[in-house]
Short mmCIF file of C-alpha atoms in Angstrom, two decimals:
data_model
loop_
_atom_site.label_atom_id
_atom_site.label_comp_id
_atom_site.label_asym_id
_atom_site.label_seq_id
_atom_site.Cartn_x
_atom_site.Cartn_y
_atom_site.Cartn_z
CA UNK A 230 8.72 55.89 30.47
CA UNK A 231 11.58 53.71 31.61
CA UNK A 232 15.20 53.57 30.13
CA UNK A 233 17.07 50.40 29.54
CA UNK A 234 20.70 50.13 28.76
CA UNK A 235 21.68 48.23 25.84
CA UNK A 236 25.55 48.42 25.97
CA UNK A 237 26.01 45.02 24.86
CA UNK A 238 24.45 45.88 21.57
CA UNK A 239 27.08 49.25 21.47
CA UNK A 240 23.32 50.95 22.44
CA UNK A 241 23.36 53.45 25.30
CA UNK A 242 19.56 53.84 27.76
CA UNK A 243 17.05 53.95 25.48
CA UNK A 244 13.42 54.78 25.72
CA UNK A 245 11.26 51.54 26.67
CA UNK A 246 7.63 50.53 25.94
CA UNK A 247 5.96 47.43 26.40
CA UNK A 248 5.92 46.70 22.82
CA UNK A 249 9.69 47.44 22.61
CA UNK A 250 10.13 45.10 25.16
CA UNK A 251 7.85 42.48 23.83
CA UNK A 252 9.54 42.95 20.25
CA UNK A 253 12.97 42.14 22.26
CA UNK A 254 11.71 39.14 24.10
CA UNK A 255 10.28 37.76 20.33
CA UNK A 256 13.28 38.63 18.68
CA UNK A 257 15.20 37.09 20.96
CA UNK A 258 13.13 33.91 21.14
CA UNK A 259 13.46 33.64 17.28
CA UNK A 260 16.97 34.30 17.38
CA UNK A 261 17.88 31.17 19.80
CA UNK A 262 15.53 29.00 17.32
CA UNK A 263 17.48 29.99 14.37
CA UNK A 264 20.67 29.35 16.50
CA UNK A 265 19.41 26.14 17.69
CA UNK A 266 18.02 24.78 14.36
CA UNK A 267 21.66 25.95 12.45
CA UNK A 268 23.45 23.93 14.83
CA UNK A 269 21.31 20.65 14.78
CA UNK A 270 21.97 20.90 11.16
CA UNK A 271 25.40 21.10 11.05
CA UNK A 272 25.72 18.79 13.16
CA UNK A 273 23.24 16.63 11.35
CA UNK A 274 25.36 16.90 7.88
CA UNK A 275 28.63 16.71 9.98
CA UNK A 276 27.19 12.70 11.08
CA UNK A 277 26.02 11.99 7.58
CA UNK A 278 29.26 12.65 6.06
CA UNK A 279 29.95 8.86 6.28
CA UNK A 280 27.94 8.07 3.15
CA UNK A 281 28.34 8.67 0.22
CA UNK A 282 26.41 10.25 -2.43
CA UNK A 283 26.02 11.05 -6.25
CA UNK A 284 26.71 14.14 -8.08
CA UNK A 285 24.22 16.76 -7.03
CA UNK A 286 22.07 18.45 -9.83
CA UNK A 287 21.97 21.84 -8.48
CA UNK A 288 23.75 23.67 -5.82
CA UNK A 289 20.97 24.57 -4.10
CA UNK A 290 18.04 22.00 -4.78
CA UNK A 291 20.80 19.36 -4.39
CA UNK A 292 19.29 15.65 -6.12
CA UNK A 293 15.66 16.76 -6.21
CA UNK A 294 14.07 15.26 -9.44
CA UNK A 295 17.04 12.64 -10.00
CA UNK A 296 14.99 10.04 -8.74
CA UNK A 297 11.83 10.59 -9.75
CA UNK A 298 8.37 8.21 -10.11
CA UNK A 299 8.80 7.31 -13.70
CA UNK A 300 10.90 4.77 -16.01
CA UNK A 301 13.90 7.05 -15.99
CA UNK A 302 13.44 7.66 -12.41
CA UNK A 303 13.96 3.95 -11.90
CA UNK A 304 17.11 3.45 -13.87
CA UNK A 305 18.54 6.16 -12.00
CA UNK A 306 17.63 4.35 -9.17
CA UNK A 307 18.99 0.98 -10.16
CA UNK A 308 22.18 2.42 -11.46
CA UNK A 309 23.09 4.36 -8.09
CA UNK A 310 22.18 1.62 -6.31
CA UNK A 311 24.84 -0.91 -8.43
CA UNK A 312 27.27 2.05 -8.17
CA UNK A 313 27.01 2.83 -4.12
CA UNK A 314 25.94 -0.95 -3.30
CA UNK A 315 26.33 -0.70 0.51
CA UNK A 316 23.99 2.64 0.57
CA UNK A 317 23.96 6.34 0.02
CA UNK A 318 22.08 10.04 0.63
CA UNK A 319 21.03 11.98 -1.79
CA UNK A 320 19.64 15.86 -0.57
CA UNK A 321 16.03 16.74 -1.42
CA UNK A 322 16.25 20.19 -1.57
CA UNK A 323 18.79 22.02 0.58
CA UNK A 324 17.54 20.70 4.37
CA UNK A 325 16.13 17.34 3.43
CA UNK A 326 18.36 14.52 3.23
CA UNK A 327 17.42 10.84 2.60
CA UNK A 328 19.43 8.01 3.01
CA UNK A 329 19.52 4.63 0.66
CA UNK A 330 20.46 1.59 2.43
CA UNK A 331 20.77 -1.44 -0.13
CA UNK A 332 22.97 -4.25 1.11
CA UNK A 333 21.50 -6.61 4.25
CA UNK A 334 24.29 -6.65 6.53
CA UNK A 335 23.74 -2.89 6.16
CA UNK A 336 20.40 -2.97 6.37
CA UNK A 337 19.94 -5.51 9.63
CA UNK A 338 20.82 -2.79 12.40
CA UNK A 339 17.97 -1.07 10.84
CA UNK A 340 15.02 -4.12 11.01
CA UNK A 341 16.43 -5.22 13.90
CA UNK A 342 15.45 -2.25 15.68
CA UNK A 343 12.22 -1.35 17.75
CA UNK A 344 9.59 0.49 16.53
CA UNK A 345 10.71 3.59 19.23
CA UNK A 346 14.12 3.40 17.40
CA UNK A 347 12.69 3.34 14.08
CA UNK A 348 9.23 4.51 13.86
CA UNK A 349 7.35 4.47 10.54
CA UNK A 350 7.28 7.47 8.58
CA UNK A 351 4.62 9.79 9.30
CA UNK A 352 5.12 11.59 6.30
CA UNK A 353 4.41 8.27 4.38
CA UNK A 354 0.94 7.33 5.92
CA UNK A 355 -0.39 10.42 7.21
CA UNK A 356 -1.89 11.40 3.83
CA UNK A 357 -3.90 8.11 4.43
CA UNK A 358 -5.13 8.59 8.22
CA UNK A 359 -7.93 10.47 7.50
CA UNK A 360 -9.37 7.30 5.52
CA UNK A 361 -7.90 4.52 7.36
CA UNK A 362 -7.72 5.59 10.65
CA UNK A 363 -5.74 4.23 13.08
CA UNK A 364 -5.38 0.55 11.42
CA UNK A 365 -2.53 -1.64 11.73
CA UNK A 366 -0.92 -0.32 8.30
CA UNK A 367 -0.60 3.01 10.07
CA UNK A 368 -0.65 2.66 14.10
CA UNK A 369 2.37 1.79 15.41
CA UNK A 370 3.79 0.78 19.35
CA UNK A 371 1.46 -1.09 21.79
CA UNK A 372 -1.53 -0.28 19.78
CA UNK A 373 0.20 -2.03 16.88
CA UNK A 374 1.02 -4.83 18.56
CA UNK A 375 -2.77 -4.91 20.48
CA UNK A 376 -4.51 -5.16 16.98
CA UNK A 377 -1.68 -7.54 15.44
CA UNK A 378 -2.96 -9.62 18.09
CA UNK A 379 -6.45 -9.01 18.02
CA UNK A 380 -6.46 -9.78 14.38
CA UNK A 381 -4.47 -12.62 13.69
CA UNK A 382 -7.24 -15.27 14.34
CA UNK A 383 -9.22 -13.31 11.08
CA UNK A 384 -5.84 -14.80 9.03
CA UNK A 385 -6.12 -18.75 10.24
CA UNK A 386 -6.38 -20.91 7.29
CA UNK A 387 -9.99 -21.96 8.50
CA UNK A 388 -10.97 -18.82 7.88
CA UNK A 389 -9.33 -18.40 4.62
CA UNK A 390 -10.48 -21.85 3.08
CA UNK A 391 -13.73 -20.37 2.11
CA UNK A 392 -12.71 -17.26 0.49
CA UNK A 393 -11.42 -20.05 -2.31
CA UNK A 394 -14.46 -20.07 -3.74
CA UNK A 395 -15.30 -16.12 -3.84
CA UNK A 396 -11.45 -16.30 -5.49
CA UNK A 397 -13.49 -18.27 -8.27
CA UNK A 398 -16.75 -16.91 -8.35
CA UNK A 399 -14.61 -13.40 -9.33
CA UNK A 400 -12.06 -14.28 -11.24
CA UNK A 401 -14.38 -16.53 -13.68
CA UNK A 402 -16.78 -13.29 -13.61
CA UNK A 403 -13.47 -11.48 -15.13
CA UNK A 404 -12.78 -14.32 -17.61
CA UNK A 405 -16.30 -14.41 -18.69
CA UNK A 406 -16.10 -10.62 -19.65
CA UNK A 407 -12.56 -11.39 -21.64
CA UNK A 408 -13.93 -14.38 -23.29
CA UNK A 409 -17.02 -11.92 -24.57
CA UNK A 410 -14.36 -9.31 -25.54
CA UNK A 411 -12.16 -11.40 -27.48
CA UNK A 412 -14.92 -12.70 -29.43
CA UNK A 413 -15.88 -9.22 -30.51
CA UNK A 414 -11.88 -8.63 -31.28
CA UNK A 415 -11.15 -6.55 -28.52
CA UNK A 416 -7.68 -8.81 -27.33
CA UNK A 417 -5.82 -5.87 -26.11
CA UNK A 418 -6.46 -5.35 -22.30
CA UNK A 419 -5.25 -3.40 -19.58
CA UNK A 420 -4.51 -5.97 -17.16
CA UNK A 421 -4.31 -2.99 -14.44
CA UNK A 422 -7.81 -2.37 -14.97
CA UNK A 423 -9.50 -5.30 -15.30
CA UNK A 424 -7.55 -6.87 -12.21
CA UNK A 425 -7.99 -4.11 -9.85
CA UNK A 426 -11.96 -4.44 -10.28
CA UNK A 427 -12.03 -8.16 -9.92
CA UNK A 428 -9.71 -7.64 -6.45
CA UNK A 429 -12.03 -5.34 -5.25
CA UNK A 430 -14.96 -7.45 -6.22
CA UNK A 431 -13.52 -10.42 -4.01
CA UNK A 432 -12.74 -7.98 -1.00
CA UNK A 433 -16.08 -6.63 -0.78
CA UNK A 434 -17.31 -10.19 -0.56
CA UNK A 435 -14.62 -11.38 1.61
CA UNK A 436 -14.63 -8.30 4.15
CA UNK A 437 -18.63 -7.40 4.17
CA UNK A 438 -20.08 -10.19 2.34
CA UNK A 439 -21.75 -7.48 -0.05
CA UNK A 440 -22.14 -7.93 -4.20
CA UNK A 441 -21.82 -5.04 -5.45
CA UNK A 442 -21.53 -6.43 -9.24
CA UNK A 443 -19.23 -3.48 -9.62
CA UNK A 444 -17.34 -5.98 -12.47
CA UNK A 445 -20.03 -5.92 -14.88
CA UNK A 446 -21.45 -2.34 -13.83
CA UNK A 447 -20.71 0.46 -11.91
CA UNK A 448 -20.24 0.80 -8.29
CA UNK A 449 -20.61 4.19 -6.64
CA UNK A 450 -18.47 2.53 -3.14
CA UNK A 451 -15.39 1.02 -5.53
CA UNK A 452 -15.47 4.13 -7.98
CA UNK A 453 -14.64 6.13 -4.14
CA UNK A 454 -11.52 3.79 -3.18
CA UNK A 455 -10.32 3.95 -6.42
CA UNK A 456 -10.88 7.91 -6.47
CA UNK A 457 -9.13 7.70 -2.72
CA UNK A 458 -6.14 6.07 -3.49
CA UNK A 459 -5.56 8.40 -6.89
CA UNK A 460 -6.06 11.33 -4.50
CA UNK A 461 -3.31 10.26 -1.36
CA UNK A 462 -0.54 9.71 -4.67
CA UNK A 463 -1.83 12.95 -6.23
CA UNK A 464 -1.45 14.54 -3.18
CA UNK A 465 2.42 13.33 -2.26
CA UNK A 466 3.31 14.87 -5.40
CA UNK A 467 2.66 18.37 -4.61
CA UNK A 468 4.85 19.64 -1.94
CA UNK A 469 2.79 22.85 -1.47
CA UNK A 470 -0.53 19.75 -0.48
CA UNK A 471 1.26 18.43 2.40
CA UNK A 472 0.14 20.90 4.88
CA UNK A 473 -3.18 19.67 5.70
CA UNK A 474 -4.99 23.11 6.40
CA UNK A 475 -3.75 24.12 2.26
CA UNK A 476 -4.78 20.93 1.07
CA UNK A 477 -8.67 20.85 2.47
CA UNK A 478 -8.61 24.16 0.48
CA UNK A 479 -8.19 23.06 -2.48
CA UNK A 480 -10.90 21.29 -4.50
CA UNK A 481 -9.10 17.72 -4.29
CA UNK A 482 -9.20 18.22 -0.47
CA UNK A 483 -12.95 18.79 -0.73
CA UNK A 484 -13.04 15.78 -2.65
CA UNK A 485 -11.10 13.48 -0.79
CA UNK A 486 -12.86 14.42 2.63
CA UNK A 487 -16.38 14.24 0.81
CA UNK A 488 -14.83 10.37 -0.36
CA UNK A 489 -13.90 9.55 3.12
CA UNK A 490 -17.40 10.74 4.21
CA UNK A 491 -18.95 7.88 1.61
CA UNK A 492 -16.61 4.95 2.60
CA UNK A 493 -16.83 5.46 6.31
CA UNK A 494 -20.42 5.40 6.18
CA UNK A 495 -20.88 2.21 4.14
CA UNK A 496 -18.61 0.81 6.51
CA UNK A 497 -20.05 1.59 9.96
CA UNK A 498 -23.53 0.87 8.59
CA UNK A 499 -22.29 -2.54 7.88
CA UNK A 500 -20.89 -2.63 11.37
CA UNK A 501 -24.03 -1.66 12.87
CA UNK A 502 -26.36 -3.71 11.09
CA UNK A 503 -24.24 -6.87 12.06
CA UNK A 504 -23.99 -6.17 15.86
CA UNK A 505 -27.65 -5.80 15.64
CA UNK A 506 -27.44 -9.19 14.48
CA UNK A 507 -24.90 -10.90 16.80
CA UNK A 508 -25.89 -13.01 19.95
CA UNK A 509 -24.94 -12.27 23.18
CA UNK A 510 -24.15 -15.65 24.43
CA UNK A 511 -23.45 -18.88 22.36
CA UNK A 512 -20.73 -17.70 20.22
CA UNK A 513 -19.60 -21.27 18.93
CA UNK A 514 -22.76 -22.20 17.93
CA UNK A 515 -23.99 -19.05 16.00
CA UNK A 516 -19.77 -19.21 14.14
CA UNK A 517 -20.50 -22.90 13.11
CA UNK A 518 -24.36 -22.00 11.90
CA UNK A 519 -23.07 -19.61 9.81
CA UNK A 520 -19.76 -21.14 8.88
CA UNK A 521 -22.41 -23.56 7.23
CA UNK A 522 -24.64 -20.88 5.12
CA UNK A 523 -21.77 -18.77 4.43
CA UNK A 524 -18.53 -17.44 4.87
CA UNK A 525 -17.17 -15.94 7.58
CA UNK A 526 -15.99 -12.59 6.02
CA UNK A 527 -13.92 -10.46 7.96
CA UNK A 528 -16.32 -8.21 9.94
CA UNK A 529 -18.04 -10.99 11.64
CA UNK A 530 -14.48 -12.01 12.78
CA UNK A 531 -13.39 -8.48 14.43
CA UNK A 532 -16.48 -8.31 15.89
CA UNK A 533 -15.66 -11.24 17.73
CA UNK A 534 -12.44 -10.55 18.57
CA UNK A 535 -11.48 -10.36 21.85
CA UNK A 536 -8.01 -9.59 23.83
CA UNK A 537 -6.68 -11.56 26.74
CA UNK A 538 -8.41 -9.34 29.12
CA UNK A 539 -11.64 -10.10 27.13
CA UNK A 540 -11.88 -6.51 25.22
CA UNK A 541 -13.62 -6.05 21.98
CA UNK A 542 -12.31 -3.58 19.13
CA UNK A 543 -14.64 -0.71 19.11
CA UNK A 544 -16.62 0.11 16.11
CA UNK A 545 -14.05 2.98 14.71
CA UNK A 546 -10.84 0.24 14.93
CA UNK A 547 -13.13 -2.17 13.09
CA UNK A 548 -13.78 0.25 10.98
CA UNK A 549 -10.35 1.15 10.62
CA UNK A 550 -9.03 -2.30 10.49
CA UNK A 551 -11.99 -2.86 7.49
CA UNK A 552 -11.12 -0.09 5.19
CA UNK A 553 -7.41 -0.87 5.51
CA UNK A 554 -7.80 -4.58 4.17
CA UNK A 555 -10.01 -2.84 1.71
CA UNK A 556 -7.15 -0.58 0.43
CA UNK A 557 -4.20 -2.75 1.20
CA UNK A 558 -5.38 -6.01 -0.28
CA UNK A 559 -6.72 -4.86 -3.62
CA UNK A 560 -4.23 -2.90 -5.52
CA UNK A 561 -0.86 -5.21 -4.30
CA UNK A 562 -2.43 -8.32 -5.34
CA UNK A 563 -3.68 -6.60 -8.47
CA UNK A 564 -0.29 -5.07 -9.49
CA UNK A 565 1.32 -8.58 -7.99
CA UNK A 566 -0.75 -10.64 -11.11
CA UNK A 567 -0.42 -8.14 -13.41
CA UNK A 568 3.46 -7.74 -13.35
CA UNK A 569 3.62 -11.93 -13.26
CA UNK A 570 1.17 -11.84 -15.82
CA UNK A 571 3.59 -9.38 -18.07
CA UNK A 572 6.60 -11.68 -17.49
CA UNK A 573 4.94 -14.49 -18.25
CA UNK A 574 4.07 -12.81 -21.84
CA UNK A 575 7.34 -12.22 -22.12
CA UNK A 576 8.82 -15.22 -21.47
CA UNK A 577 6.25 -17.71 -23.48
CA UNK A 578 8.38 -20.63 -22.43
CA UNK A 579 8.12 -20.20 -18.63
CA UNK A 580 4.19 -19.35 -19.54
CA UNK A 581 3.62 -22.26 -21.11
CA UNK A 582 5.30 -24.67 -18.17
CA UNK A 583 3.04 -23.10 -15.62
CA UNK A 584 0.11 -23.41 -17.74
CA UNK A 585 1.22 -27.42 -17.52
CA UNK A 586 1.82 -27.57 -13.91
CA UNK A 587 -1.31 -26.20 -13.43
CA UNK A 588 -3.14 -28.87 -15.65
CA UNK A 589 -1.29 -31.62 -13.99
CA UNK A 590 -2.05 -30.09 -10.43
CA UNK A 591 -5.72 -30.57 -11.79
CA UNK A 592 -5.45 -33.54 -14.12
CA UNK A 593 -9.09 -34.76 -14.72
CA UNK A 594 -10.99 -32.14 -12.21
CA UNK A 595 -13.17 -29.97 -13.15
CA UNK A 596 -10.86 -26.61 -14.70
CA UNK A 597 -13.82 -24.15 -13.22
CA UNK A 598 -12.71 -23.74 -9.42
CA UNK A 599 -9.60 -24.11 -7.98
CA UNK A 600 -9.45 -25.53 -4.25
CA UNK A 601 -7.80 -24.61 -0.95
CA UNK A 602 -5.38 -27.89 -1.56
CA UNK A 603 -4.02 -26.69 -4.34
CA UNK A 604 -2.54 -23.19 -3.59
CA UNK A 605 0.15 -24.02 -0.74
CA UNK A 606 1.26 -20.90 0.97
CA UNK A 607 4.33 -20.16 1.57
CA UNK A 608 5.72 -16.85 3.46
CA UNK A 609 7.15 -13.66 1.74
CA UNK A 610 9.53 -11.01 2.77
CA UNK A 611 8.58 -7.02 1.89
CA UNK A 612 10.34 -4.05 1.79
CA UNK A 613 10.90 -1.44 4.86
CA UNK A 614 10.50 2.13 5.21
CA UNK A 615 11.34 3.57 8.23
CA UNK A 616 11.84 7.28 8.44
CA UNK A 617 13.60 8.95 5.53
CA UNK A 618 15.66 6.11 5.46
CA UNK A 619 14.87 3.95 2.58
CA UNK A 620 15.70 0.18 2.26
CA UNK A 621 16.59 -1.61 -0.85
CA UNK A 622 16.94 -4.89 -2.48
CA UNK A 623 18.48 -4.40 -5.81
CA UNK A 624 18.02 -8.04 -6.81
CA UNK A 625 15.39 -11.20 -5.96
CA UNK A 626 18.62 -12.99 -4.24
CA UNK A 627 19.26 -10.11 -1.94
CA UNK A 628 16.64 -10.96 1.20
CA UNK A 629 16.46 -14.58 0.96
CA UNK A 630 20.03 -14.49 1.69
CA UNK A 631 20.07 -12.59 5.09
CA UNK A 632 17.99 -13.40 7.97
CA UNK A 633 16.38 -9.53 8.26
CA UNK A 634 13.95 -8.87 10.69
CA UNK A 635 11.10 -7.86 9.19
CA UNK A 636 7.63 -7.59 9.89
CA UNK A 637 5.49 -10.07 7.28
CA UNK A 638 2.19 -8.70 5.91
CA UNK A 639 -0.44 -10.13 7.93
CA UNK A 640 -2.61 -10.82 4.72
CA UNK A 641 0.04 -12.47 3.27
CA UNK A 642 -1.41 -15.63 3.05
CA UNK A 643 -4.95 -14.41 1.73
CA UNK A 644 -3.11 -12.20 -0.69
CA UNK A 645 -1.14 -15.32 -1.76
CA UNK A 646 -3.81 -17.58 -2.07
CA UNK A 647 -5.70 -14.93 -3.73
CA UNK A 648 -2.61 -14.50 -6.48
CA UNK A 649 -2.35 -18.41 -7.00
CA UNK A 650 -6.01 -18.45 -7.55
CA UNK A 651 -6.83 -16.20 -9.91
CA UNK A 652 -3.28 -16.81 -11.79
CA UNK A 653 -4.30 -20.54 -12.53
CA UNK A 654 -7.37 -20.27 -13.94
CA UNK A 655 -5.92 -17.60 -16.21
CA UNK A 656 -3.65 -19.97 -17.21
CA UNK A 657 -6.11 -22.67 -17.87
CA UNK A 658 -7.73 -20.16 -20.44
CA UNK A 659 -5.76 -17.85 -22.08
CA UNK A 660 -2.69 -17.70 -23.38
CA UNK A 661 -0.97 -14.11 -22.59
CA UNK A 662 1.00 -12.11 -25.58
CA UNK A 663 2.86 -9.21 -25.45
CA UNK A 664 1.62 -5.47 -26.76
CA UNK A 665 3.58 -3.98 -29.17
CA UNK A 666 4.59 -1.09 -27.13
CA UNK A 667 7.00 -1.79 -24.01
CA UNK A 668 5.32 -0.57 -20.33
CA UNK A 669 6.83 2.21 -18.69
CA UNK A 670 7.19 1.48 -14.95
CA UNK A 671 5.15 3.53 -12.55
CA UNK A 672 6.21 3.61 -8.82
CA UNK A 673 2.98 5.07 -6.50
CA UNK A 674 1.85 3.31 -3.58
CA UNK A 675 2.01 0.36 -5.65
CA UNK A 676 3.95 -0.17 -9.38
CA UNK A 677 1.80 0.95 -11.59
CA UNK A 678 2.63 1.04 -15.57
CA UNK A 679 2.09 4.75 -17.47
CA UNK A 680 -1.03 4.64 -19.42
CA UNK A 681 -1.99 1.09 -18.12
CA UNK A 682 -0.17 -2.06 -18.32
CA UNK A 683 -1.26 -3.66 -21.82
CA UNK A 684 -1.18 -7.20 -22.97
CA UNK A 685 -3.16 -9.41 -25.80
CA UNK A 686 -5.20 -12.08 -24.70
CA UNK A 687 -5.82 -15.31 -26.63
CA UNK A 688 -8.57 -17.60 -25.70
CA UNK A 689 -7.08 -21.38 -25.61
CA UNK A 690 -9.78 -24.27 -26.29
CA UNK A 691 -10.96 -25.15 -22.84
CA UNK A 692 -13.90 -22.57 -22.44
CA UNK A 693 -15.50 -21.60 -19.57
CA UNK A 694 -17.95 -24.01 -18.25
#
């Protein structure tokens, strides 16, 4: 047995083994990791000591649970953002900080920079890669940009004109269903509920051109996205869930992996049955024959899609691409019209002068579809998230009044036309009350309202025709 002299460590020779040694070497290795991490960290709080932050709640779990997803949550919020109104960090624990920026000349260096400076979050969107893939809400760098490209043709307004009339078709589906409810008394509706099926009803059509009728029964497919989305915001909520190999043990992870199972197969078998289906050669021809006999949803579109070098998407980015619209485009646009639809109850005035706009936009047309002509688009800005660095407008005036670069949804205009849509023929048939019991604000991947988001619903005179 070999001796080794320690006399560093005060230690004279000692006996040596291999697994002494190896001990040492592992010991040592952890020891310069420890060393290494402590000193990133200092020096991490010694650069964040430029901003400013609010009384901590605890010594050791610093601001965690100050702002939390609920009303009070919000407040707090809104309160520290009035009080630190250029930004500020608040500590999630003891070794995760987060920083608040909330004015726009604060807020610019951060838009302004490339996605290599500022890469999204994965902690944000990886909950969500397992059902969307690699899609354009989560990708990021060239392939980003390749697919931005790629699918920026399936946004052109000649595409979207159609979809006016699936708009309809849903939303008068939805008003039919009120109109029979009110007439049995039941006035008092969860807007959340009722709009997030008819948004989901209009995607299906508009992405696969499939009825699934899942507004007047049930659909086994928009049960599953609904189920998927409650399971990523379930999920983001439990610390101990985040690692993934704990979370597929659980029996939400079984669930959630079983969902994904059911969605991506609907999807690729709607893939497969249309490539069956597409021609090889005389692509103009076979878009205008169909453009004639129906719409052009948004499958037939990527499938067509092809980069400057002539490339197609392959089936899993479709696929991606496909269930991303899916989850994107229905719960924004539903929370989007619910929230207006909640203002407008409480603000009958304002209510009643859209309701007249509308009617003069229409004058003596028929009140049971709403054309392309009459929802002009116009763009909207969204919020960032980059990082743990969170980016804030505290009022409506605060982006309009800063050029910030930031990167515009590229359903905007679908989602917009969608909105318009719907909202006007609402309009043209009910009158919207408040419920006697004020909403309590929700914050998930979309705002949400506790319970539902309730109002009262009284049917004017025009009736459906």
């Amino acid at each position: 047995m070999s001796l080794l002299s320690l006399p560093w460590l005060g230690l004279g020779p000692v006996a040596t083994s291999p697994g002494l040694l190896l001990m040492l070497v592992v010991g040592s290795w952890l020891l310069a990791r420890i060393l290494a991490w402590t000193y990133a960290f200092y020096d991490k709080c010694r650069r964040l000591q430029c901003f400013p932050q609010p009384p901590k709640r605890h010594w050791f779990w610093g601001h965690l649970g100050l702002i939390t997803p609920t009303e009070e949550g919000l407040k707090n919020l809104t309160q520290i953002s009035a009080t630190y109104s250029q930004g500020f960090m608040i500590w999630m624990g003891p070794i995760i900080p987060f920083i608040f920026l909330c004015h726009p000349d604060t807020i610019r260096s951060i838009t302004n920079a490339s996605a290599a400076i500022a890469p999204k979050d994965d902690l944000s969107i990886r909950f969500l890669k397992p059902w969307l893939g690699e899609g354009i809400l989560l990708s990021g760098g060239d392939k980003w940009s390749h697919h931005r490209r790629m699918l920026t043709p399936a946004f052109h307004f000649n595409i979207l004109k159609p979809y006016i009339k699936i708009f309809n078709k849903s939303a008068t589906i939805m008003l039919d269903k009120w109109q029979h409810l009110a007439s049995e008394g039941s006035s008092r509706l969860d807007m959340f509920e009722h709009i997030s099926l008819m948004t989901l009803d209009s995607l299906q059509k508009c992405i696969f051109s499939f009825d699934s009728h899942c507004q007047e029964r049930p659909s086994e497919y928009i049960a599953t996205i609904l189920e998927l989305s409650a399971f990523v915001e379930k999920r983001s909520q439990h610390i101990l869930q985040h690692k993934d190999f704990v979370y597929y043990l659980t029996q939400d992870g079984r669930r959630f992996r079983r969902a994904c199972r059911l969605v991506h197969d609907f999807t690729d078998a709607v893939i497969q049955e249309r490539r069956r289906t597409l021609p090889t050669q005389g692509i103009d021809d076979f878009l205008k024959d169909k453009a004639k006999s129906k719409t052009l949803d948004f499958i037939d579109v990527l499938l067509l899609s092809k980069d400057e070098d002539g490339k197609v998407l392959s089936d899993e980015d479709i696929r991606a691409e496909a269930d991303t619209f899916m989850f994107a485009g229905h719960d924004t646009t539903a929370s989007g019209l619910s929230w207006v639809l909640y203002n407008l109850a409480r603000h009958p005035e304002y209510q009643e002068r859209c309701r007249q706009e509308v009617q003069e936009l229409l004058k003596d047309r028929d009140p049971k579809e709403i054309e392309w002509s009459m929802t002009p688009t116009a763009s909207t800005q969204r919020t960032a998230r980059r990082g743990h660095l969170w980016l804030l407008f505290p009022s409506p005036q605060g982006p309009g009044k800063s050029a910030l670069c930031l990167r515009n949804c590229i359903g905007q205009a679908f989602a917009m036309a969608e909105m318009k849509t719907v909202l006007a023929l609402l309009l043209l048939h009910f009158r919207f009350l408040p419920d006697h019991t004020e909403p309590r604000r929700k914050p998930e991947l979309i705002l949400r309202a506790e319970g539902g988001l309730w109002l009262r619903v009284e049917p004017l005179n025009t009736g459906l025709q």
